Amino acid sequence: MKKRFQILLFALVFAVVACDKPIMPKPKHLINEKQMIDMLVDVHLAEATYNKYRYDSVMQDNSSANFYASVLDKYAVSDSLFEQSYVYYASLPKKFEKMYRKVMSKLSEQEQEFSGRKEELELEFEENPGKNAR
């Protein structure tokens, strides 16, 4: 019984210590949290766009890598720096969870904004159908 208690105590201490310290050291050039959140939002949007249109004939010569590359180009960040920063933040579960909550919040805001604009455009078209036809 005492042996089980010691093993359980050791496992608990190990788990607590493991959650507090990052698995990997902080990269020399770490992407700051705000920019990382913005990049993750764009990565998710790029991925969703690719998945929506990947079977379209226009997209035959594109891959998801092109969409990721466009996000990296937008922020002028190399893929290795993005990967190092992503792994570093992911090694800090509590911080990473907070960051992803912000990512999801921004995506939800954009979805609501887009949905509202779509409804406004539909209403405008219904009120003035000849105005939008060219």
Tab-separated table of N, CA and C in Angstrom:
chain	number	residue	atom	x	y	z
A	1	MET	N	0.828	-1.192	0.000
A	1	MET	CA	0.000	0.000	0.000
A	1	MET	C	0.871	1.254	0.000
A	2	LYS	N	1.921	1.240	0.834
A	2	LYS	CA	2.820	2.381	0.915
A	2	LYS	C	3.543	2.583	-0.416
A	3	LYS	N	3.875	1.501	-1.069
A	3	LYS	CA	4.573	1.561	-2.354
A	3	LYS	C	3.669	2.208	-3.412
A	4	ARG	N	2.399	1.817	-3.436
A	4	ARG	CA	1.446	2.406	-4.388
A	4	ARG	C	1.296	3.903	-4.139
A	5	PHE	N	1.219	4.273	-2.872
A	5	PHE	CA	1.093	5.682	-2.524
A	5	PHE	C	2.306	6.469	-3.018
A	6	GLN	N	3.515	5.915	-2.857
A	6	GLN	CA	4.727	6.578	-3.309
A	6	GLN	C	4.733	6.730	-4.831
A	7	ILE	N	4.319	5.698	-5.525
A	7	ILE	CA	4.265	5.759	-6.987
A	7	ILE	C	3.237	6.795	-7.434
A	8	LEU	N	2.085	6.789	-6.811
A	8	LEU	CA	1.040	7.759	-7.142
A	8	LEU	C	1.511	9.180	-6.854
A	9	LEU	N	2.166	9.387	-5.722
A	9	LEU	CA	2.684	10.698	-5.362
A	9	LEU	C	3.746	11.144	-6.371
A	10	PHE	N	4.632	10.246	-6.750
A	10	PHE	CA	5.663	10.569	-7.739
A	10	PHE	C	5.034	10.961	-9.079
A	11	ALA	N	4.043	10.196	-9.502
A	11	ALA	CA	3.365	10.494	-10.767
A	11	ALA	C	2.670	11.851	-10.710
A	12	LEU	N	2.047	12.157	-9.595
A	12	LEU	CA	1.364	13.442	-9.434
A	12	LEU	C	2.355	14.597	-9.472
A	13	VAL	N	3.455	14.470	-8.758
A	13	VAL	CA	4.484	15.515	-8.763
A	13	VAL	C	5.057	15.680	-10.170
A	14	PHE	N	5.319	14.581	-10.834
A	14	PHE	CA	5.846	14.630	-12.199
A	14	PHE	C	4.877	15.351	-13.133
A	15	ALA	N	3.581	15.049	-13.008
A	15	ALA	CA	2.569	15.678	-13.859
A	15	ALA	C	2.490	17.182	-13.619
A	16	VAL	N	2.545	17.592	-12.366
A	16	VAL	CA	2.487	19.019	-12.037
A	16	VAL	C	3.720	19.737	-12.563
A	17	VAL	N	4.881	19.159	-12.376
A	17	VAL	CA	6.120	19.772	-12.840
A	17	VAL	C	6.153	19.810	-14.363
A	18	ALA	N	5.679	18.772	-15.002
A	18	ALA	CA	5.691	18.710	-16.469
A	18	ALA	C	4.788	19.770	-17.084
A	19	CYS	N	3.705	20.116	-16.414
A	19	CYS	CA	2.775	21.113	-16.954
A	19	CYS	C	3.303	22.533	-16.786
A	20	ASP	N	4.197	22.765	-15.854
A	20	ASP	CA	4.682	24.112	-15.599
A	20	ASP	C	5.849	24.512	-16.491
A	21	LYS	N	6.621	23.574	-16.906
A	21	LYS	CA	7.803	23.888	-17.694
A	21	LYS	C	7.586	23.478	-19.141
A	22	PRO	N	8.040	24.316	-20.069
A	22	PRO	CA	7.899	23.930	-21.473
A	22	PRO	C	8.766	22.726	-21.798
A	23	ILE	N	8.275	21.909	-22.693
A	23	ILE	CA	9.018	20.730	-23.110
A	23	ILE	C	10.265	21.147	-23.887
A	24	MET	N	10.113	22.192	-24.639
A	24	MET	CA	11.258	22.662	-25.410
A	24	MET	C	11.638	24.066	-24.960
A	25	PRO	N	12.896	24.419	-25.110
A	25	PRO	CA	13.318	25.756	-24.700
A	25	PRO	C	12.711	26.825	-25.614
A	26	LYS	N	12.611	28.024	-25.087
A	26	LYS	CA	12.052	29.135	-25.850
A	26	LYS	C	12.959	29.433	-27.048
A	27	PRO	N	12.394	29.453	-28.257
A	27	PRO	CA	13.217	29.745	-29.438
A	27	PRO	C	13.810	31.157	-29.368
A	28	LYS	N	14.918	31.327	-30.011
A	28	LYS	CA	15.602	32.625	-30.011
A	28	LYS	C	14.703	33.710	-30.605
A	29	HIS	N	14.039	33.387	-31.692
A	29	HIS	CA	13.138	34.334	-32.360
A	29	HIS	C	11.721	33.778	-32.280
A	30	LEU	N	11.079	34.022	-31.175
A	30	LEU	CA	9.728	33.516	-30.948
A	30	LEU	C	8.708	34.507	-31.515
A	31	ILE	N	7.706	33.989	-32.216
A	31	ILE	CA	6.608	34.832	-32.679
A	31	ILE	C	5.803	35.229	-31.446
A	32	ASN	N	5.505	36.531	-31.311
A	32	ASN	CA	4.774	36.958	-30.116
A	32	ASN	C	3.351	36.392	-30.142
A	33	GLU	N	2.733	36.335	-28.975
A	33	GLU	CA	1.424	35.689	-28.829
A	33	GLU	C	0.361	36.293	-29.744
A	34	LYS	N	0.299	37.613	-29.797
A	34	LYS	CA	-0.736	38.270	-30.603
A	34	LYS	C	-0.600	37.890	-32.078
A	35	GLN	N	0.622	37.956	-32.591
A	35	GLN	CA	0.837	37.597	-33.987
A	35	GLN	C	0.571	36.109	-34.217
A	36	MET	N	0.944	35.276	-33.264
A	36	MET	CA	0.703	33.835	-33.393
A	36	MET	C	-0.790	33.558	-33.447
A	37	ILE	N	-1.554	34.250	-32.628
A	37	ILE	CA	-3.011	34.084	-32.644
A	37	ILE	C	-3.568	34.502	-34.001
A	38	ASP	N	-3.120	35.656	-34.507
A	38	ASP	CA	-3.579	36.114	-35.823
A	38	ASP	C	-3.196	35.127	-36.923
A	39	MET	N	-2.000	34.577	-36.822
A	39	MET	CA	-1.558	33.607	-37.829
A	39	MET	C	-2.387	32.328	-37.754
A	40	LEU	N	-2.687	31.872	-36.555
A	40	LEU	CA	-3.500	30.657	-36.405
A	40	LEU	C	-4.907	30.874	-36.963
A	41	VAL	N	-5.450	32.067	-36.767
A	41	VAL	CA	-6.759	32.388	-37.354
A	41	VAL	C	-6.671	32.268	-38.878
A	42	ASP	N	-5.643	32.880	-39.460
A	42	ASP	CA	-5.481	32.826	-40.914
A	42	ASP	C	-5.204	31.415	-41.420
A	43	VAL	N	-4.458	30.635	-40.647
A	43	VAL	CA	-4.197	29.241	-41.036
A	43	VAL	C	-5.513	28.463	-41.088
A	44	HIS	N	-6.356	28.658	-40.084
A	44	HIS	CA	-7.646	27.957	-40.070
A	44	HIS	C	-8.547	28.421	-41.215
A	45	LEU	N	-8.528	29.699	-41.513
A	45	LEU	CA	-9.318	30.206	-42.639
A	45	LEU	C	-8.786	29.655	-43.967
A	46	ALA	N	-7.464	29.608	-44.097
A	46	ALA	CA	-6.865	29.073	-45.319
A	46	ALA	C	-7.202	27.588	-45.479
A	47	GLU	N	-7.124	26.865	-44.389
A	47	GLU	CA	-7.445	25.435	-44.426
A	47	GLU	C	-8.916	25.213	-44.793
A	48	ALA	N	-9.797	26.015	-44.228
A	48	ALA	CA	-11.221	25.894	-44.535
A	48	ALA	C	-11.495	26.241	-45.998
A	49	THR	N	-10.830	27.268	-46.483
A	49	THR	CA	-10.997	27.657	-47.887
A	49	THR	C	-10.519	26.543	-48.807
A	50	TYR	N	-9.357	25.993	-48.499
A	50	TYR	CA	-8.842	24.898	-49.320
A	50	TYR	C	-9.803	23.715	-49.311
A	51	ASN	N	-10.269	23.337	-48.127
A	51	ASN	CA	-11.173	22.190	-48.025
A	51	ASN	C	-12.491	22.425	-48.752
A	52	LYS	N	-12.943	23.655	-48.769
A	52	LYS	CA	-14.202	23.961	-49.455
A	52	LYS	C	-14.054	23.868	-50.973
A	53	TYR	N	-12.924	24.333	-51.494
A	53	TYR	CA	-12.760	24.431	-52.946
A	53	TYR	C	-11.789	23.413	-53.544
A	54	ARG	N	-11.310	22.451	-52.777
A	54	ARG	CA	-10.262	21.571	-53.296
A	54	ARG	C	-10.698	20.700	-54.469
A	55	TYR	N	-11.984	20.462	-54.613
A	55	TYR	CA	-12.449	19.648	-55.743
A	55	TYR	C	-12.893	20.494	-56.930
A	56	ASP	N	-12.780	21.793	-56.798
A	56	ASP	CA	-13.116	22.711	-57.887
A	56	ASP	C	-12.021	22.605	-58.955
A	57	SER	N	-12.402	22.718	-60.207
A	57	SER	CA	-11.432	22.561	-61.300
A	57	SER	C	-10.336	23.623	-61.252
A	58	VAL	N	-10.629	24.786	-60.728
A	58	VAL	CA	-9.633	25.847	-60.621
A	58	VAL	C	-8.536	25.475	-59.623
A	59	MET	N	-8.870	24.653	-58.654
A	59	MET	CA	-7.944	24.311	-57.589
A	59	MET	C	-7.110	23.058	-57.872
A	60	GLN	N	-7.244	22.471	-59.027
A	60	GLN	CA	-6.555	21.202	-59.300
A	60	GLN	C	-5.043	21.290	-59.131
A	61	ASP	N	-4.472	22.431	-59.451
A	61	ASP	CA	-3.017	22.568	-59.375
A	61	ASP	C	-2.536	23.111	-58.034
A	62	ASN	N	-3.439	23.297	-57.088
A	62	ASN	CA	-3.072	23.827	-55.777
A	62	ASN	C	-3.115	22.735	-54.723
A	63	SER	N	-2.361	22.956	-53.678
A	63	SER	CA	-2.400	22.050	-52.539
A	63	SER	C	-2.576	22.898	-51.283
A	64	SER	N	-2.841	22.242	-50.174
A	64	SER	CA	-3.010	22.981	-48.923
A	64	SER	C	-1.712	23.700	-48.544
A	65	ALA	N	-0.584	23.181	-48.991
A	65	ALA	CA	0.705	23.818	-48.697
A	65	ALA	C	0.762	25.226	-49.277
A	66	ASN	N	0.135	25.428	-50.434
A	66	ASN	CA	0.097	26.770	-51.024
A	66	ASN	C	-0.665	27.744	-50.138
A	67	PHE	N	-1.726	27.261	-49.509
A	67	PHE	CA	-2.514	28.113	-48.633
A	67	PHE	C	-1.730	28.457	-47.369
A	68	TYR	N	-1.038	27.480	-46.808
A	68	TYR	CA	-0.206	27.740	-45.635
A	68	TYR	C	0.917	28.714	-45.994
A	69	ALA	N	1.510	28.523	-47.151
A	69	ALA	CA	2.593	29.407	-47.591
A	69	ALA	C	2.097	30.836	-47.741
A	70	SER	N	0.862	31.008	-48.188
A	70	SER	CA	0.330	32.368	-48.331
A	70	SER	C	0.189	33.051	-46.974
A	71	VAL	N	-0.146	32.290	-45.944
A	71	VAL	CA	-0.241	32.858	-44.590
A	71	VAL	C	1.151	33.250	-44.108
A	72	LEU	N	2.124	32.383	-44.318
A	72	LEU	CA	3.497	32.684	-43.896
A	72	LEU	C	4.032	33.904	-44.641
A	73	ASP	N	3.718	34.017	-45.926
A	73	ASP	CA	4.141	35.184	-46.711
A	73	ASP	C	3.494	36.458	-46.189
A	74	LYS	N	2.233	36.373	-45.841
A	74	LYS	CA	1.501	37.541	-45.336
A	74	LYS	C	2.190	38.129	-44.106
A	75	TYR	N	2.682	37.267	-43.230
A	75	TYR	CA	3.320	37.713	-41.994
A	75	TYR	C	4.845	37.756	-42.094
A	76	ALA	N	5.389	37.438	-43.255
A	76	ALA	CA	6.835	37.421	-43.484
A	76	ALA	C	7.545	36.570	-42.428
A	77	VAL	N	7.042	35.342	-42.254
A	77	VAL	CA	7.583	34.410	-41.264
A	77	VAL	C	7.980	33.123	-41.987
A	78	SER	N	9.132	32.595	-41.646
A	78	SER	CA	9.567	31.335	-42.268
A	78	SER	C	8.785	30.174	-41.658
A	79	ASP	N	8.705	29.097	-42.418
A	79	ASP	CA	7.978	27.931	-41.916
A	79	ASP	C	8.658	27.333	-40.683
A	80	SER	N	9.984	27.386	-40.629
A	80	SER	CA	10.677	26.832	-39.463
A	80	SER	C	10.414	27.680	-38.214
A	81	LEU	N	10.367	29.005	-38.352
A	81	LEU	CA	10.070	29.860	-37.204
A	81	LEU	C	8.635	29.630	-36.730
A	82	PHE	N	7.706	29.495	-37.671
A	82	PHE	CA	6.323	29.225	-37.284
A	82	PHE	C	6.230	27.892	-36.546
A	83	GLU	N	6.889	26.876	-37.088
A	83	GLU	CA	6.851	25.553	-36.466
A	83	GLU	C	7.477	25.559	-35.068
A	84	GLN	N	8.621	26.213	-34.920
A	84	GLN	CA	9.275	26.289	-33.608
A	84	GLN	C	8.381	27.018	-32.603
A	85	SER	N	7.776	28.116	-33.035
A	85	SER	CA	6.908	28.890	-32.140
A	85	SER	C	5.671	28.087	-31.775
A	86	TYR	N	5.113	27.400	-32.762
A	86	TYR	CA	3.912	26.587	-32.519
A	86	TYR	C	4.216	25.476	-31.501
A	87	VAL	N	5.320	24.779	-31.694
A	87	VAL	CA	5.695	23.691	-30.783
A	87	VAL	C	5.983	24.245	-29.393
A	88	TYR	N	6.640	25.402	-29.329
A	88	TYR	CA	6.929	25.995	-28.024
A	88	TYR	C	5.633	26.328	-27.288
A	89	TYR	N	4.717	27.037	-27.956
A	89	TYR	CA	3.461	27.387	-27.303
A	89	TYR	C	2.653	26.138	-26.943
A	90	ALA	N	2.688	25.142	-27.808
A	90	ALA	CA	1.958	23.897	-27.527
A	90	ALA	C	2.549	23.164	-26.324
A	91	SER	N	3.812	23.413	-26.020
A	91	SER	CA	4.427	22.771	-24.859
A	91	SER	C	4.022	23.455	-23.548
A	92	LEU	N	3.279	24.545	-23.662
A	92	LEU	CA	2.740	25.247	-22.491
A	92	LEU	C	1.220	25.144	-22.551
A	93	PRO	N	0.662	24.021	-22.086
A	93	PRO	CA	-0.757	23.736	-22.303
A	93	PRO	C	-1.720	24.823	-21.844
A	94	LYS	N	-1.490	25.405	-20.694
A	94	LYS	CA	-2.420	26.429	-20.193
A	94	LYS	C	-2.388	27.674	-21.075
A	95	LYS	N	-1.208	28.113	-21.432
A	95	LYS	CA	-1.062	29.287	-22.297
A	95	LYS	C	-1.636	29.003	-23.685
A	96	PHE	N	-1.340	27.812	-24.192
A	96	PHE	CA	-1.797	27.442	-25.528
A	96	PHE	C	-3.321	27.370	-25.579
A	97	GLU	N	-3.919	26.858	-24.507
A	97	GLU	CA	-5.380	26.785	-24.451
A	97	GLU	C	-5.982	28.193	-24.464
A	98	LYS	N	-5.397	29.109	-23.708
A	98	LYS	CA	-5.876	30.498	-23.713
A	98	LYS	C	-5.730	31.118	-25.095
A	99	MET	N	-4.607	30.835	-25.743
A	99	MET	CA	-4.397	31.364	-27.089
A	99	MET	C	-5.452	30.814	-28.047
A	100	TYR	N	-5.723	29.529	-27.954
A	100	TYR	CA	-6.694	28.926	-28.867
A	100	TYR	C	-8.122	29.395	-28.582
A	101	ARG	N	-8.396	29.748	-27.338
A	101	ARG	CA	-9.702	30.351	-27.050
A	101	ARG	C	-9.846	31.666	-27.802
A	102	LYS	N	-8.764	32.444	-27.847
A	102	LYS	CA	-8.784	33.711	-28.583
A	102	LYS	C	-8.915	33.461	-30.078
A	103	VAL	N	-8.235	32.431	-30.579
A	103	VAL	CA	-8.353	32.075	-31.993
A	103	VAL	C	-9.804	31.735	-32.325
A	104	MET	N	-10.409	30.887	-31.506
A	104	MET	CA	-11.797	30.482	-31.753
A	104	MET	C	-12.747	31.668	-31.633
A	105	SER	N	-12.476	32.562	-30.712
A	105	SER	CA	-13.301	33.761	-30.541
A	105	SER	C	-13.224	34.643	-31.791
A	106	LYS	N	-12.021	34.837	-32.307
A	106	LYS	CA	-11.858	35.649	-33.518
A	106	LYS	C	-12.544	34.998	-34.717
A	107	LEU	N	-12.419	33.691	-34.827
A	107	LEU	CA	-13.088	32.993	-35.923
A	107	LEU	C	-14.606	33.120	-35.807
A	108	SER	N	-15.126	33.028	-34.597
A	108	SER	CA	-16.568	33.176	-34.374
A	108	SER	C	-17.020	34.590	-34.723
A	109	GLU	N	-16.234	35.588	-34.345
A	109	GLU	CA	-16.568	36.975	-34.673
A	109	GLU	C	-16.602	37.167	-36.184
A	110	GLN	N	-15.619	36.614	-36.874
A	110	GLN	CA	-15.581	36.745	-38.330
A	110	GLN	C	-16.759	36.043	-38.971
A	111	GLU	N	-17.129	34.893	-38.431
A	111	GLU	CA	-18.272	34.166	-38.960
A	111	GLU	C	-19.551	34.985	-38.792
A	112	GLN	N	-19.730	35.572	-37.615
A	112	GLN	CA	-20.913	36.393	-37.368
A	112	GLN	C	-20.917	37.621	-38.266
A	113	GLU	N	-19.753	38.233	-38.428
A	113	GLU	CA	-19.649	39.408	-39.286
A	113	GLU	C	-19.998	39.045	-40.724
A	114	PHE	N	-19.461	37.939	-41.188
A	114	PHE	CA	-19.734	37.499	-42.558
A	114	PHE	C	-21.206	37.157	-42.734
A	115	SER	N	-21.774	36.470	-41.765
A	115	SER	CA	-23.186	36.093	-41.842
A	115	SER	C	-24.063	37.330	-41.896
A	116	GLY	N	-23.747	38.331	-41.105
A	116	GLY	CA	-24.509	39.575	-41.109
A	116	GLY	C	-24.399	40.297	-42.424
A	117	ARG	N	-23.224	40.360	-42.991
A	117	ARG	CA	-23.031	41.020	-44.285
A	117	ARG	C	-23.754	40.268	-45.391
A	118	LYS	N	-23.717	38.969	-45.320
A	118	LYS	CA	-24.390	38.168	-46.344
A	118	LYS	C	-25.885	38.466	-46.330
A	119	GLU	N	-26.471	38.536	-45.133
A	119	GLU	CA	-27.894	38.845	-45.026
A	119	GLU	C	-28.186	40.255	-45.525
A	120	GLU	N	-27.293	41.216	-45.217
A	120	GLU	CA	-27.481	42.582	-45.690
A	120	GLU	C	-27.436	42.636	-47.211
A	121	LEU	N	-26.488	41.930	-47.818
A	121	LEU	CA	-26.381	41.922	-49.273
A	121	LEU	C	-27.608	41.281	-49.917
A	122	GLU	N	-28.107	40.220	-49.310
A	122	GLU	CA	-29.311	39.574	-49.837
A	122	GLU	C	-30.506	40.515	-49.762
A	123	LEU	N	-30.633	41.231	-48.643
A	123	LEU	CA	-31.727	42.196	-48.506
A	123	LEU	C	-31.609	43.312	-49.532
A	124	GLU	N	-30.389	43.806	-49.715
A	124	GLU	CA	-30.161	44.871	-50.688
A	124	GLU	C	-30.510	44.396	-52.088
A	125	PHE	N	-30.134	43.180	-52.428
A	125	PHE	CA	-30.427	42.637	-53.751
A	125	PHE	C	-31.930	42.466	-53.934
A	126	GLU	N	-32.631	42.015	-52.907
A	126	GLU	CA	-34.079	41.840	-52.998
A	126	GLU	C	-34.784	43.178	-53.174
A	127	GLU	N	-34.285	44.234	-52.524
A	127	GLU	CA	-34.898	45.550	-52.621
A	127	GLU	C	-34.600	46.221	-53.944
A	128	ASN	N	-33.414	46.016	-54.496
A	128	ASN	CA	-32.995	46.659	-55.751
A	128	ASN	C	-32.381	45.626	-56.688
A	129	PRO	N	-33.152	44.708	-57.247
A	129	PRO	CA	-32.563	43.643	-58.066
A	129	PRO	C	-31.888	44.165	-59.346
A	130	GLY	N	-32.391	45.211	-59.953
A	130	GLY	CA	-31.801	45.724	-61.188
A	130	GLY	C	-30.521	46.488	-60.949
A	131	LYS	N	-30.325	47.018	-59.739
A	131	LYS	CA	-29.143	47.813	-59.410
A	131	LYS	C	-27.869	46.977	-59.434
A	132	ASN	N	-27.960	45.716	-59.002
A	132	ASN	CA	-26.780	44.859	-58.905
A	132	ASN	C	-26.479	44.108	-60.194
A	133	ALA	N	-27.421	44.056	-61.106
A	133	ALA	CA	-27.184	43.357	-62.384
A	133	ALA	C	-26.447	44.287	-63.327
A	134	ARG	N	-25.447	43.812	-63.976
A	134	ARG	CA	-24.663	44.644	-64.916
A	134	ARG	C	-24.577	43.994	-66.244
